[in-house]
Amino acid sequence: MPNDCITYQNSGYFSDLIIDYLNQKPSLQSLYNRFPTLENFEEQIEEKQNQYNDSNRTILVAVLKQQYQNVVPSELSKKNIELLLNSNTFTVTTGHQLNLFTGPLYFLYKIISTINLTKKLKATYPNSNFVPVYWMATEDHDFEEINYFTFKGKKFRWNKESTGPVGRLSTKGLEEVFEIFAKEIGNSNNANSIKKLFQESYLKHHTLADATRFLANALFGESGLVIIDGDHHDLKKLFIPYVKKELLNQNSSTLVSETITKLKDYTIQVNPRPINLFYIKENFRERILLEDDIFKVNNTKIQFSETEILYELEKYPENFSPNVILRPLYQEVILPNLCYIGGGGEIAYWLELKSLFDTSKITFPILLLRNSALLVTEKQEKKADKLSLSWKDLFSKQSDLVNEKTKQISAFPIDFTIQKEQLKNQFSYLQAIARQTDQSFIGAVKAQKAKQIKGLENLEKRLLKAQKRKHAEALGRITDLQNELFPNQSLQERTVNFSEFYLENGENLMNNLFSELKPLDKAFNIIIL
């Protein structure tokens, strides 16, 4: 069976910025606080303990208890919530959108990475407590990104109009999605468990936030996960000073823009707005603009003078929603947090924010790339072995894989490198003669050399193409397996819903994930189910 290891850096699925971050490239070190190693958490704990306002803990715990009123937390989750009152308790946090029925697999990987890291930290630093937190992105308004999930190649979509914060959205209409999905998955014991989970989450709760909280608690409550919704008056009240500074000074735009200039060699994940805040109500979430000393809410007739908007902020802080630039700061003000666990795109935009945190005098968290995994059945593993495929082969681009395997299968070499070198040597002799004559003959030799090299390259391509036709059946088996493991030639974890694997494996799926995902490792997990 394949036994090679695929690091994140050589997987082909991460940006140059993330690869350089993982490699701790010196030019990036000013953009983060501490690299995610177990030893570095000792200083992170001390710094956060000194910086965090412990008076926030009482408010945090009170809000969490209120948000759990319609959910039955596990004993461990209840204990973790109470522990947050203590000054030696810290969080490890991940965040995610409210994707329908968890969306793609990496929702699970994020949260399991978070839970597993808290266990590792407790074993290493027993005098402190560590609570895994899932921050629900309830204030997002990109409904089209979250209103579906994919099961066995089929999309199950929730067709509904939505313009405001998705967490406040009514779950009405999900009965239809359930009916279609229920018919698709059958009536096995595992299928019935999946159906029950969907029903209890979405058909018995009135808002998407409540449904997602129930779902995450059902999946991870026994492991002590604490789920928080930042869309709350009392939590927003703690953030008022930072919102006020943003409204009056707009310094986040300047600070982040300066950092972006340091990242000029990379693709920029997010760009700041002049004011990085939204104004939200039940049915809209719109940007706040400043025009001629008047604060205007985009696409509405709502506007405020400076005095009026500051009064609004003091009285109704829940109406102010941080965008992607300020949301991380909001999270770190509220939570006694040590580490944020996210995907490559998330870590990329966090790397733009350290100067904003420094200016705000808030400890910048350790940034940890979440675990990634490829789930493989025993049948698929045996097939890979039979086809002499390594994991490196399967992670490669399909065109490269097909070309490489065609060359391996072929009974003779499909590589004219030797012939091209011989040709170059022959032309070296002609070029030596040409240098003793006039310029026109030198040009003729060069042109002929290029023509013949090109001719050999074309013959090489035609031979490769012919061999692909000859070995089409064997190559088809190879590409079929890769397509199974990498749907649409992308990572499985970015497409497939957990229910597809739960249907066949039940609780063994979760047990395997908890056992195999090691958050401080930097390699893809190949998990055989």
Coordinates of C-alpha atoms in Angstrom, one line a residue:
M1 CA 0.0 0.0 0.0
P2 CA 1.2 3.6 -0.5
N3 CA 3.2 4.7 2.5
D4 CA 4.7 8.1 1.5
C5 CA 4.0 11.3 3.5
I6 CA 2.5 14.4 1.9
T7 CA 3.4 17.6 3.6
Y8 CA 1.3 20.6 3.3
Q9 CA 4.1 22.3 1.4
N10 CA 4.4 19.7 -1.3
S11 CA 0.7 18.8 -1.6
G12 CA 0.1 21.4 -4.3
Y13 CA -3.0 22.8 -2.5
F14 CA -1.6 25.7 -0.6
S15 CA -0.6 29.2 -1.6
D16 CA 3.0 30.5 -1.7
L17 CA 2.2 32.7 1.4
I18 CA 1.1 29.7 3.5
I19 CA 4.0 27.6 2.3
D20 CA 6.5 30.4 3.3
Y21 CA 4.7 30.8 6.6
L22 CA 5.0 27.0 7.3
N23 CA 8.6 27.2 6.4
Q24 CA 9.0 30.2 8.8
K25 CA 10.5 32.4 6.1
P26 CA 12.3 35.3 7.8
S27 CA 10.6 38.0 5.8
L28 CA 7.2 37.0 7.2
Q29 CA 8.2 36.8 10.9
S30 CA 7.1 40.3 11.7
L31 CA 3.6 39.4 10.6
Y32 CA 2.9 37.0 13.4
N33 CA 3.5 36.7 17.1
R34 CA 4.7 33.2 17.7
F35 CA 4.9 30.2 15.4
P36 CA 2.7 27.2 16.4
T37 CA 5.0 24.9 18.4
L38 CA 4.2 23.4 21.7
E39 CA 7.0 25.2 23.5
N40 CA 5.8 28.6 22.2
F41 CA 2.5 28.3 24.0
E42 CA 4.2 28.9 27.4
E43 CA 5.0 32.6 26.5
Q44 CA 1.7 33.0 24.7
I45 CA -0.1 32.0 27.9
E46 CA 1.8 34.4 30.0
E47 CA 1.3 37.3 27.5
K48 CA -2.4 36.7 27.2
Q49 CA -2.9 36.4 30.9
N50 CA -1.2 39.7 31.4
Q51 CA -3.2 41.4 28.6
Y52 CA -6.7 40.0 28.9
N53 CA -9.2 41.9 30.9
D54 CA -10.5 39.3 33.4
S55 CA -13.6 41.4 34.1
N56 CA -14.8 40.3 30.6
R57 CA -15.0 36.7 31.9
T58 CA -18.1 37.2 33.9
I59 CA -19.9 38.7 30.9
L60 CA -18.6 36.0 28.6
V61 CA -19.8 33.2 30.8
A62 CA -23.2 34.9 31.3
V63 CA -23.7 35.2 27.6
L64 CA -22.7 31.7 26.9
K65 CA -25.2 30.3 29.5
Q66 CA -27.9 32.4 27.9
Q67 CA -27.0 31.1 24.4
Y68 CA -27.1 27.5 25.6
Q69 CA -30.6 27.9 27.0
N70 CA -32.2 25.9 24.1
V71 CA -29.4 23.3 23.9
V72 CA -28.4 20.7 26.4
P73 CA -24.6 21.0 26.8
S74 CA -22.5 18.0 27.9
E75 CA -21.1 17.9 31.4
L76 CA -17.7 18.7 29.9
S77 CA -19.0 21.7 28.0
K78 CA -20.7 23.0 31.1
K79 CA -17.5 22.5 33.1
N80 CA -15.5 24.3 30.4
I81 CA -18.0 27.3 30.4
E82 CA -17.6 27.6 34.2
L83 CA -13.8 27.3 33.9
L84 CA -13.8 30.4 31.7
L85 CA -14.4 32.4 35.0
N86 CA -10.9 31.5 36.1
S87 CA -7.9 33.6 35.2
N88 CA -5.8 30.5 34.3
T89 CA -8.3 29.3 31.7
F90 CA -7.6 30.0 28.0
T91 CA -9.3 29.2 24.7
V92 CA -8.3 27.8 21.4
T93 CA -10.7 29.0 18.8
T94 CA -11.8 28.2 15.3
G95 CA -14.5 29.9 13.3
H96 CA -16.7 28.9 10.5
Q97 CA -19.7 29.9 8.4
L98 CA -23.1 28.4 9.2
N99 CA -22.9 26.0 6.3
L100 CA -26.0 23.9 5.8
F101 CA -25.5 20.5 7.6
T102 CA -21.8 21.5 8.2
G103 CA -21.1 21.9 4.5
P104 CA -17.7 20.4 3.4
L105 CA -15.7 18.0 5.5
Y106 CA -13.2 20.5 6.7
F107 CA -15.8 21.9 9.2
L108 CA -15.1 18.7 11.2
Y109 CA -11.4 19.0 10.7
K110 CA -11.3 22.5 12.1
I111 CA -13.2 21.7 15.2
I112 CA -11.4 18.4 15.9
S113 CA -8.0 20.1 15.4
T114 CA -9.2 22.7 18.0
I115 CA -10.4 20.0 20.5
N116 CA -7.2 17.9 20.1
L117 CA -4.9 20.9 20.6
T118 CA -6.6 21.8 23.9
K119 CA -6.0 18.2 25.1
K120 CA -2.3 18.4 24.1
L121 CA -1.9 21.8 25.8
K122 CA -3.5 20.5 29.0
A123 CA -1.1 17.5 29.1
T124 CA 1.9 19.9 28.6
Y125 CA 0.7 22.8 30.8
P126 CA -1.4 21.1 33.6
N127 CA -1.6 24.3 35.7
S128 CA -3.8 26.0 33.1
N129 CA -7.1 25.1 31.5
F130 CA -7.8 25.1 27.8
V131 CA -11.3 25.3 26.3
P132 CA -12.0 24.6 22.6
V133 CA -14.3 27.2 21.1
Y134 CA -16.2 27.3 17.8
W135 CA -17.0 30.9 16.8
M136 CA -20.1 30.8 14.6
A137 CA -20.0 33.3 11.8
T138 CA -23.6 34.4 12.4
E139 CA -23.2 37.9 11.1
D140 CA -22.1 36.9 7.6
H141 CA -24.5 37.7 4.8
D142 CA -23.1 35.6 2.0
F143 CA -26.0 33.2 2.0
E144 CA -25.1 31.7 -1.4
E145 CA -21.8 30.3 0.1
I146 CA -23.6 28.3 2.8
N147 CA -27.0 27.3 1.5
Y148 CA -26.1 23.8 0.2
F149 CA -24.1 20.7 0.9
T150 CA -22.8 17.9 -1.4
F151 CA -23.6 14.3 -0.9
K152 CA -22.3 11.7 -3.5
G153 CA -21.8 14.4 -6.1
K154 CA -25.3 15.9 -5.7
K155 CA -26.0 19.3 -4.3
F156 CA -28.8 19.7 -1.8
R157 CA -29.6 23.4 -1.9
W158 CA -31.8 25.5 0.4
N159 CA -33.6 27.9 -2.0
K160 CA -34.4 31.0 0.0
E161 CA -34.1 34.8 -0.2
S162 CA -31.6 36.2 2.3
T163 CA -30.1 39.7 2.7
G164 CA -29.3 40.1 6.4
P165 CA -27.1 38.3 8.9
V166 CA -27.5 34.6 8.2
G167 CA -27.6 33.6 11.9
R168 CA -30.9 35.4 12.3
L169 CA -32.4 33.7 9.3
S170 CA -35.5 31.6 9.7
T171 CA -35.1 27.8 9.1
K172 CA -38.4 27.7 7.3
G173 CA -38.2 25.8 4.0
L174 CA -35.6 23.3 5.2
E175 CA -38.4 20.7 5.4
E176 CA -38.2 20.3 1.6
V177 CA -34.4 19.9 1.7
F178 CA -34.8 17.2 4.3
E179 CA -37.5 15.3 2.4
I180 CA -35.2 15.1 -0.7
F181 CA -32.1 14.2 1.3
A182 CA -33.9 11.5 3.3
K183 CA -35.0 9.7 0.2
E184 CA -31.4 9.8 -1.1
I185 CA -29.7 8.2 1.9
G186 CA -32.0 5.3 2.5
N187 CA -33.0 3.6 5.8
S188 CA -30.0 2.0 7.3
N189 CA -29.2 2.6 11.0
N190 CA -26.5 5.1 10.1
A191 CA -28.9 6.8 7.6
N192 CA -31.5 7.1 10.3
S193 CA -29.0 8.7 12.6
I194 CA -28.1 11.2 10.0
K195 CA -31.8 12.0 9.3
K196 CA -32.5 12.4 13.0
L197 CA -29.6 14.8 13.4
F198 CA -30.8 16.9 10.4
Q199 CA -34.4 17.0 11.8
E200 CA -33.5 17.9 15.3
S201 CA -31.0 20.6 14.2
Y202 CA -33.0 22.3 11.4
L203 CA -36.6 21.4 11.8
K204 CA -36.9 22.0 15.5
H205 CA -35.0 25.3 15.7
H206 CA -36.3 28.6 14.4
T207 CA -33.0 30.3 13.3
L208 CA -29.9 29.2 11.5
A209 CA -27.8 30.2 14.5
D210 CA -29.8 28.0 16.8
A211 CA -29.8 25.1 14.4
T212 CA -26.0 25.3 13.9
R213 CA -25.4 25.5 17.6
F214 CA -27.5 22.4 18.2
L215 CA -25.7 20.5 15.3
A216 CA -22.2 21.4 16.5
N217 CA -23.1 20.5 20.1
A218 CA -24.6 17.2 19.0
L219 CA -21.4 16.3 17.1
F220 CA -18.8 17.7 19.5
G221 CA -20.4 18.5 22.8
E222 CA -19.2 15.3 24.5
S223 CA -15.6 16.5 23.7
G224 CA -16.2 19.8 25.6
L225 CA -16.7 22.1 22.7
V226 CA -18.0 25.6 23.6
I227 CA -20.0 27.4 20.9
I228 CA -20.3 31.1 20.8
D229 CA -22.3 33.6 18.8
G230 CA -20.7 37.1 18.7
D231 CA -24.0 38.6 17.6
H232 CA -25.0 39.7 21.1
H233 CA -25.5 43.1 22.8
D234 CA -23.4 42.4 25.9
L235 CA -20.4 41.0 23.9
K236 CA -20.6 43.9 21.4
K237 CA -20.6 46.3 24.4
L238 CA -17.1 45.1 25.3
F239 CA -16.0 46.1 21.8
I240 CA -17.4 49.6 21.8
P241 CA -14.0 51.4 22.4
Y242 CA -12.6 49.7 19.3
V243 CA -15.6 50.4 17.1
K244 CA -15.5 54.1 18.2
K245 CA -11.8 54.3 17.3
E246 CA -12.7 52.8 13.9
L247 CA -15.5 55.3 13.3
L248 CA -13.5 58.3 14.3
N249 CA -9.9 57.5 13.2
Q250 CA -10.3 54.8 10.5
N251 CA -6.8 53.6 11.5
S252 CA -7.3 49.9 10.6
S253 CA -7.3 50.7 6.9
T254 CA -4.0 52.5 7.1
L255 CA -2.3 49.8 9.2
V256 CA -3.5 46.9 7.1
S257 CA -2.6 48.6 3.9
E258 CA 0.9 49.2 5.2
T259 CA 1.2 45.4 5.9
I260 CA -0.1 44.6 2.4
T261 CA 2.8 46.5 0.9
K262 CA 5.1 44.0 2.7
L263 CA 3.1 41.1 1.0
K264 CA 3.4 42.5 -2.5
D265 CA 5.0 39.2 -3.7
Y266 CA 1.8 37.3 -2.7
T267 CA -1.8 37.1 -3.6
I268 CA -3.6 39.4 -1.1
Q269 CA -6.5 37.7 0.6
V270 CA -8.5 40.7 1.7
N271 CA -8.3 44.5 1.3
P272 CA -9.4 46.9 3.9
R273 CA -12.2 49.4 3.5
P274 CA -12.0 53.0 4.8
I275 CA -14.4 51.9 7.6
N276 CA -14.4 48.2 8.3
L277 CA -17.8 48.0 9.9
F278 CA -21.3 47.1 8.8
Y279 CA -24.6 48.3 10.2
I280 CA -27.0 45.4 10.7
K281 CA -30.7 44.8 11.2
E282 CA -32.8 41.7 10.8
N283 CA -33.0 42.1 7.0
F284 CA -29.8 43.8 6.0
R285 CA -26.0 44.1 6.7
E286 CA -24.6 47.1 4.9
R287 CA -21.3 48.9 5.0
I288 CA -20.9 52.1 6.9
L289 CA -19.5 55.0 4.8
L290 CA -18.3 58.4 5.7
E291 CA -19.2 61.2 3.3
D292 CA -18.8 64.9 4.1
D293 CA -18.7 64.2 7.8
I294 CA -21.9 62.2 7.6
F295 CA -22.0 58.5 8.4
K296 CA -24.2 56.7 5.8
V297 CA -25.4 53.1 5.6
N298 CA -24.8 51.9 2.1
N299 CA -27.9 51.1 0.0
T300 CA -30.2 52.6 2.6
K301 CA -31.4 56.1 3.6
I302 CA -30.0 55.7 7.1
Q303 CA -27.4 58.3 8.1
F304 CA -25.9 59.7 11.2
S305 CA -23.9 62.7 12.4
E306 CA -20.9 61.9 14.5
T307 CA -22.8 62.6 17.7
E308 CA -25.7 60.5 16.5
I309 CA -23.6 57.5 15.5
L310 CA -21.7 57.5 18.8
Y311 CA -25.0 57.6 20.7
E312 CA -26.3 54.7 18.5
L313 CA -23.1 52.7 19.3
E314 CA -23.4 53.2 23.1
K315 CA -27.1 52.3 23.1
Y316 CA -27.3 49.6 20.4
P317 CA -23.8 48.1 19.9
E318 CA -25.4 45.0 18.5
N319 CA -26.2 47.1 15.3
F320 CA -22.5 47.4 14.5
S321 CA -20.9 44.4 12.9
P322 CA -17.1 44.1 12.2
N323 CA -16.1 43.0 8.7
V324 CA -13.3 40.5 8.0
I325 CA -10.6 43.0 9.0
L326 CA -12.0 43.8 12.5
R327 CA -13.8 40.5 13.3
P328 CA -10.5 38.8 14.5
L329 CA -9.9 41.7 16.8
Y330 CA -13.4 41.5 18.2
Q331 CA -12.9 37.8 18.9
E332 CA -9.6 38.3 20.7
V333 CA -11.0 41.2 22.8
I334 CA -13.9 38.9 24.0
L335 CA -12.0 35.6 24.5
P336 CA -8.9 34.7 26.6
N337 CA -7.7 33.2 23.4
L338 CA -4.2 31.7 22.7
C339 CA -4.5 30.3 19.2
Y340 CA -6.7 30.6 16.1
I341 CA -7.0 27.5 13.9
G342 CA -8.1 28.1 10.4
G343 CA -7.7 27.2 6.7
G344 CA -5.1 28.6 4.4
G345 CA -7.2 31.5 3.3
E346 CA -8.0 32.5 6.9
I347 CA -4.4 32.3 8.0
A348 CA -3.5 34.5 5.0
Y349 CA -5.8 37.3 6.0
W350 CA -4.8 37.0 9.7
L351 CA -1.2 37.7 8.6
E352 CA -2.3 41.1 7.4
L353 CA -3.5 42.1 10.9
K354 CA -0.7 42.1 13.4
S355 CA 0.0 45.8 13.4
L356 CA -3.7 46.5 14.0
F357 CA -3.5 44.2 17.1
D358 CA -0.3 45.9 18.3
T359 CA -1.8 49.3 18.0
S360 CA -4.9 48.1 19.8
K361 CA -2.8 46.5 22.6
I362 CA -4.4 43.1 22.1
T363 CA -2.3 40.0 22.1
F364 CA -2.0 38.5 18.6
P365 CA -2.9 34.8 18.7
I366 CA -0.8 32.0 17.5
L367 CA -1.9 31.1 14.0
L368 CA -2.3 27.4 13.3
L369 CA -3.2 25.8 10.0
R370 CA -6.0 23.3 10.6
N371 CA -5.6 19.7 9.9
S372 CA -6.3 18.4 6.4
A373 CA -7.2 14.8 5.6
L374 CA -7.9 12.5 2.7
L375 CA -10.5 9.8 3.7
V376 CA -9.8 6.6 1.8
T377 CA -11.7 3.3 1.9
E378 CA -9.9 0.0 2.2
K379 CA -11.1 -0.8 -1.3
Q380 CA -9.6 2.4 -2.7
E381 CA -6.3 1.7 -0.8
K382 CA -6.0 -1.7 -2.4
K383 CA -6.8 -0.3 -5.8
A384 CA -4.0 2.3 -5.4
D385 CA -1.6 -0.5 -4.4
K386 CA -2.6 -2.6 -7.4
L387 CA -2.1 0.4 -9.7
S388 CA 1.3 1.1 -8.1
L389 CA 0.2 4.6 -7.1
S390 CA 1.8 6.5 -4.3
W391 CA 0.0 9.3 -2.4
K392 CA 2.3 11.7 -4.2
D393 CA 1.0 10.4 -7.5
L394 CA -2.6 10.8 -6.4
F395 CA -2.0 14.4 -5.1
S396 CA -0.4 15.5 -8.4
K397 CA -2.3 17.3 -11.2
Q398 CA -4.2 14.8 -13.3
S399 CA -2.4 15.8 -16.6
D400 CA 1.0 15.3 -14.9
L401 CA -0.2 12.0 -13.4
V402 CA -1.4 10.6 -16.7
N403 CA 1.8 11.7 -18.5
E404 CA 4.0 10.1 -15.8
K405 CA 2.1 6.9 -15.7
T406 CA 2.1 6.6 -19.5
K407 CA 5.8 6.8 -19.5
Q408 CA 6.1 4.2 -16.8
I409 CA 3.6 1.8 -18.4
S410 CA 5.2 2.1 -21.9
A411 CA 7.5 -0.7 -23.1
F412 CA 10.0 1.9 -24.3
P413 CA 11.2 5.3 -23.2
I414 CA 9.0 8.3 -24.2
D415 CA 11.7 10.8 -23.6
F416 CA 13.9 12.2 -26.3
T417 CA 16.3 14.0 -23.9
I418 CA 19.3 11.9 -25.1
Q419 CA 18.5 12.6 -28.7
K420 CA 18.1 16.3 -28.0
E421 CA 21.5 16.4 -26.3
Q422 CA 23.1 14.6 -29.2
L423 CA 21.5 17.1 -31.5
K424 CA 22.8 20.0 -29.4
N425 CA 26.3 18.5 -29.5
Q426 CA 26.2 18.3 -33.3
F427 CA 25.1 21.9 -33.6
S428 CA 27.9 23.0 -31.3
Y429 CA 30.3 21.8 -34.0
L430 CA 28.4 23.7 -36.6
Q431 CA 28.3 26.8 -34.5
A432 CA 32.1 26.7 -34.1
I433 CA 32.4 26.7 -37.9
A434 CA 29.8 29.4 -38.2
R435 CA 31.8 31.7 -35.9
Q436 CA 34.6 31.6 -38.5
T437 CA 32.3 32.8 -41.3
D438 CA 29.8 35.7 -41.5
Q439 CA 26.8 36.6 -39.3
S440 CA 24.2 35.2 -41.7
F441 CA 25.5 31.7 -41.5
I442 CA 25.5 31.9 -37.6
G443 CA 21.8 32.8 -37.8
A444 CA 21.0 30.0 -40.2
V445 CA 22.7 27.4 -37.8
K446 CA 20.7 28.7 -34.9
A447 CA 17.4 28.6 -36.8
Q448 CA 18.1 25.1 -37.9
K449 CA 19.0 24.0 -34.4
A450 CA 15.7 25.4 -33.0
K451 CA 13.7 23.8 -35.8
Q452 CA 15.1 20.4 -35.2
I453 CA 14.8 20.6 -31.5
K454 CA 11.2 21.6 -31.9
G455 CA 10.7 18.7 -34.3
L456 CA 11.9 16.3 -31.7
E457 CA 9.7 17.8 -29.1
N458 CA 6.7 17.5 -31.4
L459 CA 7.5 13.8 -32.1
E460 CA 7.9 13.2 -28.3
K461 CA 4.4 14.7 -27.8
R462 CA 2.9 12.6 -30.6
L463 CA 4.5 9.5 -29.2
L464 CA 3.1 10.2 -25.7
K465 CA -0.3 10.8 -27.2
A466 CA -0.2 7.6 -29.1
Q467 CA 0.8 5.6 -26.0
K468 CA -2.0 7.2 -24.0
R469 CA -4.4 5.8 -26.6
K470 CA -2.8 2.4 -26.4
H471 CA -2.9 2.3 -22.6
A472 CA -6.3 4.1 -22.3
E473 CA -7.9 1.3 -20.2
A474 CA -5.1 1.3 -17.5
L475 CA -4.9 5.1 -17.4
G476 CA -8.7 5.2 -17.1
R477 CA -8.5 3.1 -13.9
I478 CA -5.9 5.5 -12.5
T479 CA -7.9 8.6 -13.3
D480 CA -11.1 7.0 -12.0
L481 CA -9.5 6.4 -8.6
Q482 CA -8.1 9.9 -8.5
N483 CA -11.5 11.4 -9.4
E484 CA -13.1 9.4 -6.5
L485 CA -10.6 10.8 -4.0
F486 CA -10.3 14.3 -5.5
P487 CA -13.8 15.3 -6.7
N488 CA -13.6 17.8 -9.5
Q489 CA -9.8 17.5 -9.2
S490 CA -10.0 19.4 -5.9
L491 CA -9.5 18.4 -2.3
Q492 CA -12.2 16.0 -1.0
E493 CA -12.5 18.1 2.2
R494 CA -13.6 21.1 0.3
T495 CA -16.5 19.4 -1.4
V496 CA -17.8 16.3 0.3
N497 CA -20.2 16.4 3.3
F498 CA -19.5 14.2 6.3
S499 CA -22.7 12.3 5.9
E500 CA -21.3 10.5 2.9
F501 CA -18.7 8.8 5.1
Y502 CA -20.9 8.6 8.2
L503 CA -23.4 6.6 6.2
E504 CA -20.8 3.8 5.7
N505 CA -18.8 4.2 8.9
G506 CA -21.1 5.6 11.6
E507 CA -19.3 6.7 14.8
N508 CA -16.1 5.1 13.6
L509 CA -15.7 8.1 11.3
M510 CA -15.5 10.5 14.2
N511 CA -13.4 8.1 16.3
N512 CA -10.9 7.8 13.4
L513 CA -10.8 11.6 12.9
F514 CA -10.1 12.3 16.6
S515 CA -7.5 9.6 16.7
E516 CA -5.6 10.6 13.5
L517 CA -5.8 14.4 13.4
K518 CA -2.7 15.9 15.1
P519 CA -3.0 19.7 15.0
L520 CA 0.7 20.5 15.3
D521 CA 1.8 18.2 12.5
K522 CA 2.3 19.7 9.1
A523 CA 1.3 16.8 6.9
F524 CA -1.9 15.6 5.2
N525 CA -3.5 12.8 7.1
I526 CA -4.4 9.8 4.9
I527 CA -7.1 8.1 6.9
I528 CA -8.1 4.6 5.9
L529 CA -11.7 3.9 6.8

